[in-house]
CSV table of C-alpha atoms and ligand atoms in Angstrom, one decimal:
chain,number,residue,atom,x,y,z
A,415,MET,CA,136.2,-94.7,47.8
A,416,PHE,CA,132.9,-92.6,48.7
A,417,ALA,CA,129.3,-93.8,48.6
A,418,SER,CA,126.0,-91.3,49.5
A,419,SER,CA,124.4,-93.3,51.9
A,420,TYR,CA,120.7,-94.7,51.2
A,421,ASN,CA,118.3,-93.5,53.9
A,422,LYS,CA,114.7,-92.9,53.4
A,423,ARG,CA,113.9,-90.1,56.1
A,424,LYS,CA,117.2,-88.0,55.3
A,425,TYR,CA,118.0,-88.5,52.2
A,426,LYS,CA,121.5,-86.7,51.3
A,427,LYS,CA,124.0,-88.2,53.7
A,428,VAL,CA,127.2,-88.8,52.6
A,429,CYS,CA,129.9,-91.3,53.6
A,430,ILE,CA,133.3,-92.4,52.8
A,431,ILE,CA,134.5,-96.2,52.8
A,432,GLU,CA,138.1,-96.0,52.7
A,433,ALA,CA,141.0,-99.5,53.0
A,434,ASN,CA,143.7,-97.5,54.3
A,435,SER,CA,143.2,-96.7,58.4
A,436,ARG,CA,143.8,-92.9,57.2
A,437,ILE,CA,142.4,-91.1,54.3
A,438,GLY,CA,144.7,-89.8,51.6
A,439,GLU,CA,147.8,-91.9,52.1
A,440,LYS,CA,148.9,-91.5,48.3
A,441,ILE,CA,149.1,-87.9,48.7
A,442,LYS,CA,151.2,-88.3,51.9
A,443,ILE,CA,153.7,-89.9,50.1
A,444,SER,CA,153.5,-88.3,46.5
A,445,GLY,CA,156.2,-85.7,45.2
A,446,GLY,CA,158.5,-86.7,47.7
A,447,GLY,CA,156.0,-86.1,50.7
A,448,LYS,CA,155.4,-82.1,49.5
A,449,CYS,CA,152.3,-83.4,47.1
A,450,ASN,CA,153.4,-82.3,43.5
A,451,ILE,CA,149.4,-80.8,42.9
A,452,THR,CA,149.6,-79.4,39.9
A,453,ASN,CA,151.2,-77.6,36.9
A,454,GLU,CA,151.5,-74.7,35.2
A,455,LEU,CA,151.8,-76.0,32.2
A,456,LEU,CA,148.5,-78.3,31.9
A,457,SER,CA,147.2,-79.6,28.9
A,458,SER,CA,145.7,-82.4,27.6
A,459,GLU,CA,148.9,-82.6,25.7
A,460,ASN,CA,150.6,-84.4,28.6
A,461,TYR,CA,148.5,-87.1,28.6
A,462,LEU,CA,147.2,-90.4,27.6
A,463,GLY,CA,143.7,-90.6,26.6
A,464,ASP,CA,140.1,-88.9,25.4
A,465,ARG,CA,142.1,-85.8,24.7
A,466,ASN,CA,138.9,-84.0,23.6
A,467,PHE,CA,137.3,-85.0,27.1
A,468,LEU,CA,140.4,-83.3,29.0
A,469,GLU,CA,140.1,-80.0,26.8
A,470,GLU,CA,136.2,-80.4,28.5
A,471,LEU,CA,137.2,-80.9,31.8
A,472,PHE,CA,139.9,-78.8,32.8
A,473,ARG,CA,137.5,-75.7,31.2
A,474,THR,CA,135.0,-76.7,34.1
A,475,PHE,CA,137.8,-76.7,36.4
A,476,SER,CA,141.4,-75.6,35.4
A,477,LYS,CA,144.4,-75.6,37.9
A,478,ASP,CA,143.9,-71.9,38.6
A,479,ASP,CA,140.0,-73.6,40.1
A,480,LEU,CA,142.2,-75.8,41.6
A,481,LEU,CA,144.9,-73.4,43.3
A,482,LYS,CA,142.1,-71.2,44.5
A,483,PHE,CA,140.7,-73.8,45.8
A,484,LEU,CA,143.6,-74.9,47.5
A,485,ASN,CA,144.4,-71.4,48.6
A,486,LYS,CA,140.9,-70.8,50.0
A,487,ASN,CA,141.7,-73.8,52.4
A,488,ASN,CA,145.1,-72.4,53.2
A,489,VAL,CA,147.0,-74.5,51.1
A,490,PHE,CA,149.2,-72.7,49.4
A,491,PRO,CA,151.8,-74.9,46.5
A,492,THR,CA,154.3,-73.4,45.1
A,493,LEU,CA,155.9,-73.3,41.7
A,494,ASP,CA,159.3,-75.9,41.6
A,495,PRO,CA,160.1,-76.4,38.3
A,496,ARG,CA,163.8,-78.4,39.4
A,497,LEU,CA,162.9,-81.2,38.0
A,498,THR,CA,159.7,-81.3,36.1
A,499,LYS,CA,159.0,-78.3,34.4
A,500,GLY,CA,155.6,-76.0,35.7
A,501,THR,CA,155.7,-78.2,38.8
A,502,TYR,CA,153.8,-76.8,42.0
A,503,PHE,CA,154.6,-78.6,45.1
A,504,CYS,CA,153.5,-78.1,48.5
A,505,LYS,CA,155.3,-77.1,51.8
A,506,SER,CA,154.4,-80.6,52.7
A,507,SER,CA,151.8,-83.1,51.9
A,508,ASN,CA,150.7,-83.3,55.4
A,509,ASP,CA,148.4,-80.1,54.7
A,510,VAL,CA,146.7,-81.4,51.9
A,511,ILE,CA,145.0,-84.4,54.2
A,512,SER,CA,144.9,-82.1,57.0
A,513,MET,CA,142.7,-79.7,54.3
A,514,PHE,CA,140.5,-83.4,53.7
A,515,SER,CA,140.2,-84.3,57.3
A,516,LEU,CA,138.5,-80.9,57.8
A,517,LEU,CA,136.3,-80.8,54.7
A,518,THR,CA,134.9,-83.8,55.8
A,519,LYS,CA,135.5,-83.5,59.3
A,520,THR,CA,131.4,-84.6,59.3
A,521,VAL,CA,131.5,-86.8,56.9
A,522,LYS,CA,131.1,-90.3,58.0
A,523,LYS,CA,134.4,-92.5,57.4
A,524,TYR,CA,134.5,-96.2,57.5
A,525,LEU,CA,138.4,-96.7,57.6
A,526,ASN,CA,140.3,-99.9,57.1
A,527,THR,CA,137.1,-100.9,55.3
A,528,ASN,CA,137.5,-103.1,52.2
A,529,VAL,CA,134.9,-102.4,49.6
A,530,LEU,CA,134.5,-106.5,48.0
A,531,ASP,CA,131.4,-106.2,45.6
A,532,ILE,CA,128.8,-103.8,45.3
A,533,ASP,CA,125.0,-105.3,44.4
A,534,PHE,CA,122.4,-103.1,42.4
A,535,SER,CA,118.8,-103.6,42.8
A,536,GLY,CA,116.7,-100.2,43.0
A,537,HIS,CA,120.0,-99.6,45.2
A,538,PHE,CA,123.2,-99.8,46.0
A,539,LYS,CA,124.8,-103.1,48.3
A,540,ILE,CA,128.1,-102.2,49.1
A,541,HIS,CA,129.4,-105.5,50.3
A,542,THR,CA,132.8,-104.9,52.8
A,543,GLN,CA,134.7,-107.3,55.4
A,544,ASN,CA,132.4,-106.3,58.3
A,545,GLN,CA,129.4,-105.4,57.0
A,546,THR,CA,126.9,-103.9,54.2
A,547,ILE,CA,126.6,-100.5,53.5
A,548,GLU,CA,123.2,-99.4,51.3
A,549,ALA,CA,123.5,-96.3,49.3
A,550,LYS,CA,121.3,-94.7,46.6
A,551,LYS,CA,124.8,-93.3,44.4
A,552,VAL,CA,128.2,-94.5,44.6
A,553,ILE,CA,131.2,-92.6,43.7
A,554,LEU,CA,134.0,-94.7,43.0
A,555,ALA,CA,137.5,-93.3,43.7
A,556,SER,CA,139.5,-96.1,44.3
A,557,GLY,CA,143.0,-95.6,41.6
A,558,GLY,CA,144.6,-97.7,40.0
A,559,LEU,CA,146.5,-101.0,40.4
A,560,SER,CA,149.9,-99.1,41.7
A,561,TYR,CA,151.4,-99.2,44.6
A,562,SER,CA,149.7,-102.1,45.9
A,563,LYS,CA,151.2,-101.7,49.1
A,564,LEU,CA,148.8,-98.5,50.2
A,565,ASN,CA,146.1,-101.1,49.4
A,566,ALA,CA,145.2,-100.7,46.1
A,567,SER,CA,142.4,-102.6,44.7
A,568,SER,CA,140.9,-103.6,41.4
A,569,ILE,CA,137.7,-103.1,43.1
A,570,ALA,CA,136.8,-100.3,40.4
A,571,TYR,CA,137.2,-102.2,37.4
A,572,ASP,CA,135.7,-105.0,39.0
A,573,ILE,CA,132.4,-103.2,39.4
A,574,ALA,CA,132.9,-101.3,36.2
A,575,GLU,CA,132.7,-104.9,34.2
A,576,LYS,CA,130.0,-106.4,36.0
A,577,PHE,CA,127.9,-103.1,35.3
A,578,GLY,CA,128.6,-103.6,31.4
A,579,HIS,CA,131.8,-101.5,31.1
A,580,SER,CA,134.9,-102.2,29.1
A,581,ILE,CA,138.2,-102.1,30.5
A,582,ILE,CA,141.5,-100.5,28.6
A,583,LYS,CA,144.5,-102.8,29.7
A,584,CYS,CA,145.6,-101.6,32.7
A,585,GLU,CA,149.7,-101.5,32.9
A,586,PRO,CA,152.1,-100.1,35.4
A,587,ALA,CA,153.0,-96.5,33.6
A,588,LEU,CA,155.6,-93.4,35.6
A,589,VAL,CA,157.8,-96.3,36.2
A,590,GLY,CA,161.5,-97.2,35.3
A,591,LEU,CA,162.4,-99.4,33.0
A,592,THR,CA,164.4,-102.8,32.4
A,593,VAL,CA,167.4,-103.2,30.6
A,594,GLN,CA,168.3,-105.8,28.4
A,595,LYS,CA,172.0,-107.3,28.4
A,596,GLU,CA,173.1,-104.8,25.7
A,597,GLN,CA,172.7,-102.4,28.2
A,598,PHE,CA,173.7,-103.7,31.4
A,599,TRP,CA,176.4,-100.9,31.1
A,600,PHE,CA,173.5,-99.0,32.5
A,601,LYS,CA,173.7,-101.0,36.1
A,602,ASN,CA,176.9,-100.1,36.8
A,603,LEU,CA,176.0,-96.3,36.6
A,604,SER,CA,173.3,-96.7,39.3
A,605,GLY,CA,173.0,-93.8,41.3
A,606,LEU,CA,174.1,-91.2,38.6
A,607,SER,CA,171.6,-88.5,36.8
A,608,VAL,CA,171.9,-86.8,33.6
A,609,MET,CA,170.5,-84.1,31.6
A,610,VAL,CA,168.8,-86.1,28.5
A,611,ASP,CA,165.8,-86.1,25.6
A,612,VAL,CA,163.7,-89.0,24.8
A,613,PHE,CA,161.9,-90.2,21.8
A,614,VAL,CA,159.4,-92.9,22.4
A,615,LYS,CA,156.2,-93.5,19.9
A,616,GLU,CA,153.5,-92.2,21.1
A,617,SER,CA,151.2,-93.3,18.3
A,618,ALA,CA,152.3,-95.0,15.4
A,619,LYS,CA,153.4,-91.7,13.2
A,620,GLU,CA,154.6,-89.4,16.3
A,621,ASN,CA,157.1,-89.5,18.6
A,622,LYS,CA,156.9,-87.7,22.0
A,623,LYS,CA,160.1,-85.8,23.1
A,624,VAL,CA,160.2,-85.8,26.7
A,625,GLU,CA,163.1,-83.6,28.4
A,626,GLY,CA,164.7,-84.4,31.8
A,627,SER,CA,166.9,-85.8,34.1
A,628,LEU,CA,167.7,-89.7,33.5
A,629,LEU,CA,168.9,-91.5,36.9
A,630,PHE,CA,171.0,-94.7,36.3
A,631,THR,CA,170.0,-97.4,38.6
A,632,HIS,CA,170.7,-101.2,39.6
A,633,LYS,CA,167.6,-102.4,37.9
A,634,GLY,CA,168.0,-100.3,34.1
A,635,CYS,CA,166.5,-96.3,34.3
A,636,SER,CA,164.4,-94.0,36.1
A,637,GLY,CA,164.3,-90.1,37.3
A,638,PRO,CA,161.9,-87.8,36.1
A,639,VAL,CA,162.4,-88.2,32.2
A,640,ILE,CA,161.9,-92.1,32.5
A,641,LEU,CA,159.1,-91.7,34.6
A,642,THR,CA,157.1,-89.8,32.2
A,643,SER,CA,158.5,-91.7,28.8
A,644,SER,CA,157.3,-95.1,30.2
A,645,LEU,CA,153.6,-93.8,30.3
A,646,TYR,CA,154.0,-93.7,26.1
A,647,TRP,CA,156.6,-96.9,26.0
A,648,LYS,CA,154.8,-99.4,25.1
A,649,LYS,CA,157.0,-102.4,23.1
A,650,GLY,CA,160.0,-101.8,20.9
A,651,LYS,CA,163.0,-98.9,21.4
A,652,ILE,CA,163.3,-95.3,22.5
A,653,THR,CA,165.7,-93.0,21.6
A,654,ILE,CA,168.3,-91.1,24.1
A,655,ASP,CA,169.9,-88.1,23.3
A,656,PHE,CA,172.9,-87.7,26.0
A,657,LEU,CA,173.5,-84.0,24.9
A,658,PRO,CA,170.4,-82.0,24.4
A,659,LYS,CA,170.6,-78.9,22.4
A,660,LYS,CA,174.6,-79.7,21.5
A,661,ASN,CA,176.3,-80.4,18.7
A,662,ILE,CA,178.6,-83.0,19.2
A,663,ASN,CA,181.1,-82.3,16.9
A,664,ASN,CA,182.0,-79.4,18.6
A,665,PHE,CA,183.8,-81.2,21.5
A,666,LEU,CA,185.5,-83.4,19.0
A,667,LYS,CA,188.4,-81.0,18.3
A,668,GLY,CA,192.0,-81.1,20.4
A,669,ASN,CA,194.1,-83.2,22.7
A,670,LYS,CA,192.1,-83.7,25.7
A,671,LYS,CA,190.3,-87.5,25.9
A,672,ILE,CA,187.4,-88.6,24.8
A,673,SER,CA,186.4,-88.8,28.6
A,674,SER,CA,188.0,-84.9,29.0
A,675,ALA,CA,186.6,-83.7,26.0
A,676,LEU,CA,182.7,-84.5,26.0
A,677,PRO,CA,180.3,-82.5,28.9
A,678,LEU,CA,179.2,-85.4,30.3
A,679,PRO,CA,180.6,-87.3,33.8
A,680,LYS,CA,183.4,-88.9,33.3
A,681,ARG,CA,182.4,-92.1,35.0
A,682,PHE,CA,179.2,-92.1,32.4
A,683,ILE,CA,181.7,-91.9,28.9
A,684,GLN,CA,184.1,-94.4,30.6
A,685,GLU,CA,181.2,-96.9,31.2
A,686,PHE,CA,180.2,-95.8,27.5
A,687,LEU,CA,183.1,-96.6,25.9
A,688,VAL,CA,183.6,-99.6,26.7
A,689,SER,CA,179.9,-100.7,25.8
A,690,ILE,CA,181.0,-99.4,22.6
A,691,ASN,CA,184.6,-101.3,22.2
A,692,LEU,CA,186.4,-98.0,21.9
A,693,GLU,CA,189.4,-97.0,24.1
A,694,ASP,CA,189.7,-93.4,25.9
A,695,LYS,CA,192.1,-91.7,23.9
A,696,ALA,CA,192.6,-88.2,22.6
A,697,VAL,CA,190.0,-86.8,20.3
A,698,SER,CA,192.1,-85.4,17.8
A,699,SER,CA,193.8,-89.2,17.3
A,700,LEU,CA,189.8,-90.4,16.5
A,701,ASN,CA,189.6,-91.4,12.6
A,702,ARG,CA,185.9,-90.8,11.2
A,703,GLU,CA,184.5,-94.4,12.0
A,704,GLU,CA,185.3,-93.7,15.5
A,705,LYS,CA,183.9,-90.3,15.5
A,706,GLU,CA,180.8,-92.2,14.2
A,707,LYS,CA,180.4,-94.7,16.8
A,708,LEU,CA,180.6,-91.6,19.4
A,709,LYS,CA,177.9,-90.1,18.0
A,710,ILE,CA,175.8,-92.7,19.1
A,711,LEU,CA,175.3,-90.4,22.1
A,712,LYS,CA,172.9,-88.2,20.0
A,713,HIS,CA,170.8,-91.0,19.3
A,714,TYR,CA,171.2,-93.8,21.8
A,715,GLU,CA,168.5,-96.0,20.0
A,716,PHE,CA,167.3,-99.4,22.3
A,717,SER,CA,164.7,-101.6,23.3
A,718,PRO,CA,163.9,-101.8,27.2
A,719,ALA,CA,163.5,-105.1,28.0
A,720,GLY,CA,160.2,-104.1,30.5
A,721,ASN,CA,159.5,-101.7,33.3
A,722,PHE,CA,159.8,-102.2,37.5
A,723,GLY,CA,155.8,-103.1,38.1
A,724,PHE,CA,153.3,-102.4,39.5
A,725,SER,CA,154.5,-102.8,43.0
A,726,LYS,CA,157.0,-99.5,41.9
A,727,ALA,CA,154.8,-97.8,39.3
A,728,GLU,CA,153.3,-94.2,40.8
A,729,VAL,CA,149.7,-94.8,38.2
A,730,THR,CA,147.9,-97.2,36.4
A,731,ARG,CA,147.9,-96.6,32.6
A,732,GLY,CA,144.4,-98.0,31.0
A,733,GLY,CA,141.3,-98.4,32.8
A,734,ILE,CA,137.6,-97.6,32.6
A,735,ASN,CA,136.6,-96.4,29.0
A,736,THR,CA,135.9,-93.3,29.0
A,737,ASP,CA,133.4,-93.7,25.9
A,738,GLU,CA,131.0,-95.1,28.4
A,739,ILE,CA,131.0,-92.7,30.9
A,740,ASN,CA,129.5,-89.2,31.2
A,741,HIS,CA,131.6,-86.6,30.5
A,742,ARG,CA,130.2,-83.7,32.5
A,743,THR,CA,128.9,-85.9,35.4
A,744,PHE,CA,131.2,-88.6,35.5
A,745,GLU,CA,128.0,-91.0,35.8
A,746,SER,CA,128.2,-94.6,33.9
A,747,LEU,CA,126.0,-94.5,30.9
A,748,LYS,CA,125.5,-98.4,31.3
A,749,GLN,CA,124.1,-98.2,35.1
A,750,LYS,CA,122.5,-95.0,37.0
A,751,ASN,CA,124.1,-93.1,40.3
A,752,LEU,CA,126.9,-94.7,39.5
A,753,TYR,CA,130.1,-92.8,38.9
A,754,PHE,CA,133.9,-93.4,38.1
A,755,ILE,CA,136.4,-90.8,38.8
A,756,GLY,CA,140.4,-90.4,39.2
A,757,GLU,CA,142.5,-92.8,38.2
A,758,CYS,CA,140.7,-95.7,37.6
A,759,LEU,CA,139.2,-94.1,34.5
A,760,ASP,CA,141.6,-94.9,31.2
A,761,ILE,CA,143.1,-91.3,31.8
A,762,THR,CA,146.8,-91.0,32.8
A,763,GLY,CA,149.3,-88.1,33.4
A,764,GLU,CA,152.9,-87.3,32.8
A,765,LEU,CA,154.3,-86.8,35.9
A,766,GLY,CA,154.8,-83.3,37.0
A,767,GLY,CA,151.4,-82.6,38.8
A,768,PHE,CA,148.9,-84.1,36.5
A,769,ASN,CA,147.4,-86.7,37.9
A,770,PHE,CA,146.6,-85.1,41.0
A,771,GLN,CA,145.0,-82.5,38.6
A,772,PHE,CA,142.6,-85.3,37.0
A,773,ALA,CA,142.2,-86.3,39.9
A,774,PHE,CA,140.2,-83.2,41.6
A,775,SER,CA,138.6,-81.7,38.4
A,776,SER,CA,137.3,-85.2,37.8
A,777,ALA,CA,136.2,-84.9,41.5
A,778,TYR,CA,134.7,-81.0,41.1
A,779,SER,CA,132.9,-82.1,38.0
A,780,CYS,CA,131.1,-85.1,39.4
A,781,ALA,CA,130.4,-83.0,42.5
A,782,LYS,CA,129.5,-80.1,41.1
A,783,ASN,CA,126.3,-82.5,39.0
A,784,LEU,CA,125.5,-84.5,42.1
B,2267,FAD,C1,154.8,-92.9,45.3
B,2267,FAD,C2,153.6,-92.2,44.7
B,2267,FAD,C3,153.5,-90.8,43.8
B,2267,FAD,C4,152.9,-90.0,43.6
B,2267,FAD,N1,153.7,-88.7,43.2
B,2267,FAD,C5,152.7,-87.8,42.7
B,2267,FAD,C6,152.4,-86.8,42.8
B,2267,FAD,O1,153.5,-85.8,43.1
B,2267,FAD,N2,151.9,-85.5,41.7
B,2267,FAD,C7,150.4,-86.3,41.4
B,2267,FAD,O2,149.9,-85.7,40.7
B,2267,FAD,N3,150.5,-87.4,41.0
B,2267,FAD,C8,151.6,-88.2,42.1
B,2267,FAD,N4,150.8,-89.8,41.7
B,2267,FAD,C9,150.0,-90.3,41.3
B,2267,FAD,C10,148.6,-90.1,42.1
B,2267,FAD,O3,148.6,-90.4,43.8
B,2267,FAD,C11,147.4,-90.9,41.8
B,2267,FAD,O4,146.7,-90.6,40.1
B,2267,FAD,C12,146.2,-90.4,42.8
B,2267,FAD,O5,146.1,-90.5,44.3
B,2267,FAD,C13,144.9,-90.9,41.9
B,2267,FAD,O6,144.2,-90.8,42.5
B,2267,FAD,P1,142.5,-91.1,43.4
B,2267,FAD,O7,141.9,-90.4,43.9
B,2267,FAD,O8,142.2,-91.7,41.8
B,2267,FAD,O9,143.0,-93.0,44.0
B,2267,FAD,P2,143.8,-93.1,44.9
B,2267,FAD,O10,144.5,-91.5,45.0
B,2267,FAD,O11,145.0,-94.0,44.6
B,2267,FAD,O12,142.9,-93.6,46.2
B,2267,FAD,C14,141.9,-94.5,45.7
B,2267,FAD,C15,141.6,-94.8,47.5
B,2267,FAD,O13,140.8,-96.1,47.3
B,2267,FAD,C16,141.3,-96.8,48.4
B,2267,FAD,N5,141.2,-98.2,47.6
B,2267,FAD,C17,141.2,-99.1,46.7
B,2267,FAD,N6,140.8,-99.7,47.2
B,2267,FAD,C18,139.7,-100.3,47.8
B,2267,FAD,C19,138.4,-101.1,48.1
B,2267,FAD,N7,138.2,-102.4,47.7
B,2267,FAD,N8,137.8,-100.5,49.2
B,2267,FAD,C20,138.2,-99.6,49.9
B,2267,FAD,N9,139.3,-98.6,49.7
B,2267,FAD,C21,139.7,-98.9,48.5
B,2267,FAD,C22,142.8,-96.6,48.7
B,2267,FAD,O14,143.1,-97.3,49.6
B,2267,FAD,C23,143.1,-95.3,47.9
B,2267,FAD,O15,143.0,-94.8,49.5
B,2267,FAD,C24,152.0,-90.7,42.6
B,2267,FAD,C25,151.4,-91.6,43.3
B,2267,FAD,C26,152.3,-92.8,43.6
B,2267,FAD,C27,152.3,-94.0,44.2
């Protein structure tokens, strides 16, 4: 959270108020410690939220602008699309934190300081557990509700509501999905990964296709493809193609057993066969009905029970309604000199560096216009 502080004589002093003992704790753990900072394939299509707003924003500060800014500050992310297409990872998340530490060296920081409330009477009064800080302008960059162990709080939403903003329901996203008892066989595969396509309802009319690796876990399923699918999944069914880009009929010939004939891990096929009550036998001996049962692998449909919750979610879907924010300056349309940027807004990206890109783009656009 940032506040440009109120001071009658020297009018442009900036301070940072942060609940943690150091800045950038979320950056530290991101991307497995290597901060997946942006994505080569950046587009508004990778986000939930107002896509026109995003297109305008990325024209102001694109992924190339972000990479240029990082390079200028001695951070050199490289393309590493192993898990998710187009991803740029840093050598270490610490590089990004060091960059911010250097860039904010002369900025007054209130660390271990929790903002509890903000009032306005001609200027802002920011109440913390220790003191009240006065400011002309306040920028809330306090993130969402996910990962509470890193001091996440609802402060941005509370303050936005207090000043008359509407909040789109906040829910965990980029998170694993739990399963109902028909899919408990997933749990027996805990630790196993397979490449799949997932189809999830993005809107009443359209299905979103997400490609990537699915990880079975003791709670259900996770992995990059499920994390991104969780952004779009609300309630109801998702469909998994366990044999993406493959014609299953090509594997249902010959004398091999099913578990050897299908190009999937043996352990997976064996659990799957138990779940559909089919014996592992030679594919040549399968009757039509049994072949049809196997073809479910191309469109395995199920309703997840829920998700792993805010404590495990990488981001928060929903947030402050962007219709009530100036799209160029990020100033509140309800309260002058109050700004909201980053994850607290109702813009949420897929897995792959899209959330940091939005945080940087919104911060740049806001700062440029301050
Ligand atoms: C495990 C994990 C891995 C991730 N990996 C990636 C990745 O590789 N790539 C990617 O694009 N995104 C990733 N994300 C998402 C990304 O970290 C966030 O979307 C991004 O950090 C949002 O930036 P922000 O500045 O809006 O909020 P945050 O980075 O969450 O920062 C908000 C800050 O405000 C502080 N704060 C909150 N409440 C208060 C209060 N009341 N008083 C004072 N301070 C307060 C918090 O301590 C925090 O430091 C990951 C998230 C998690 C949890």
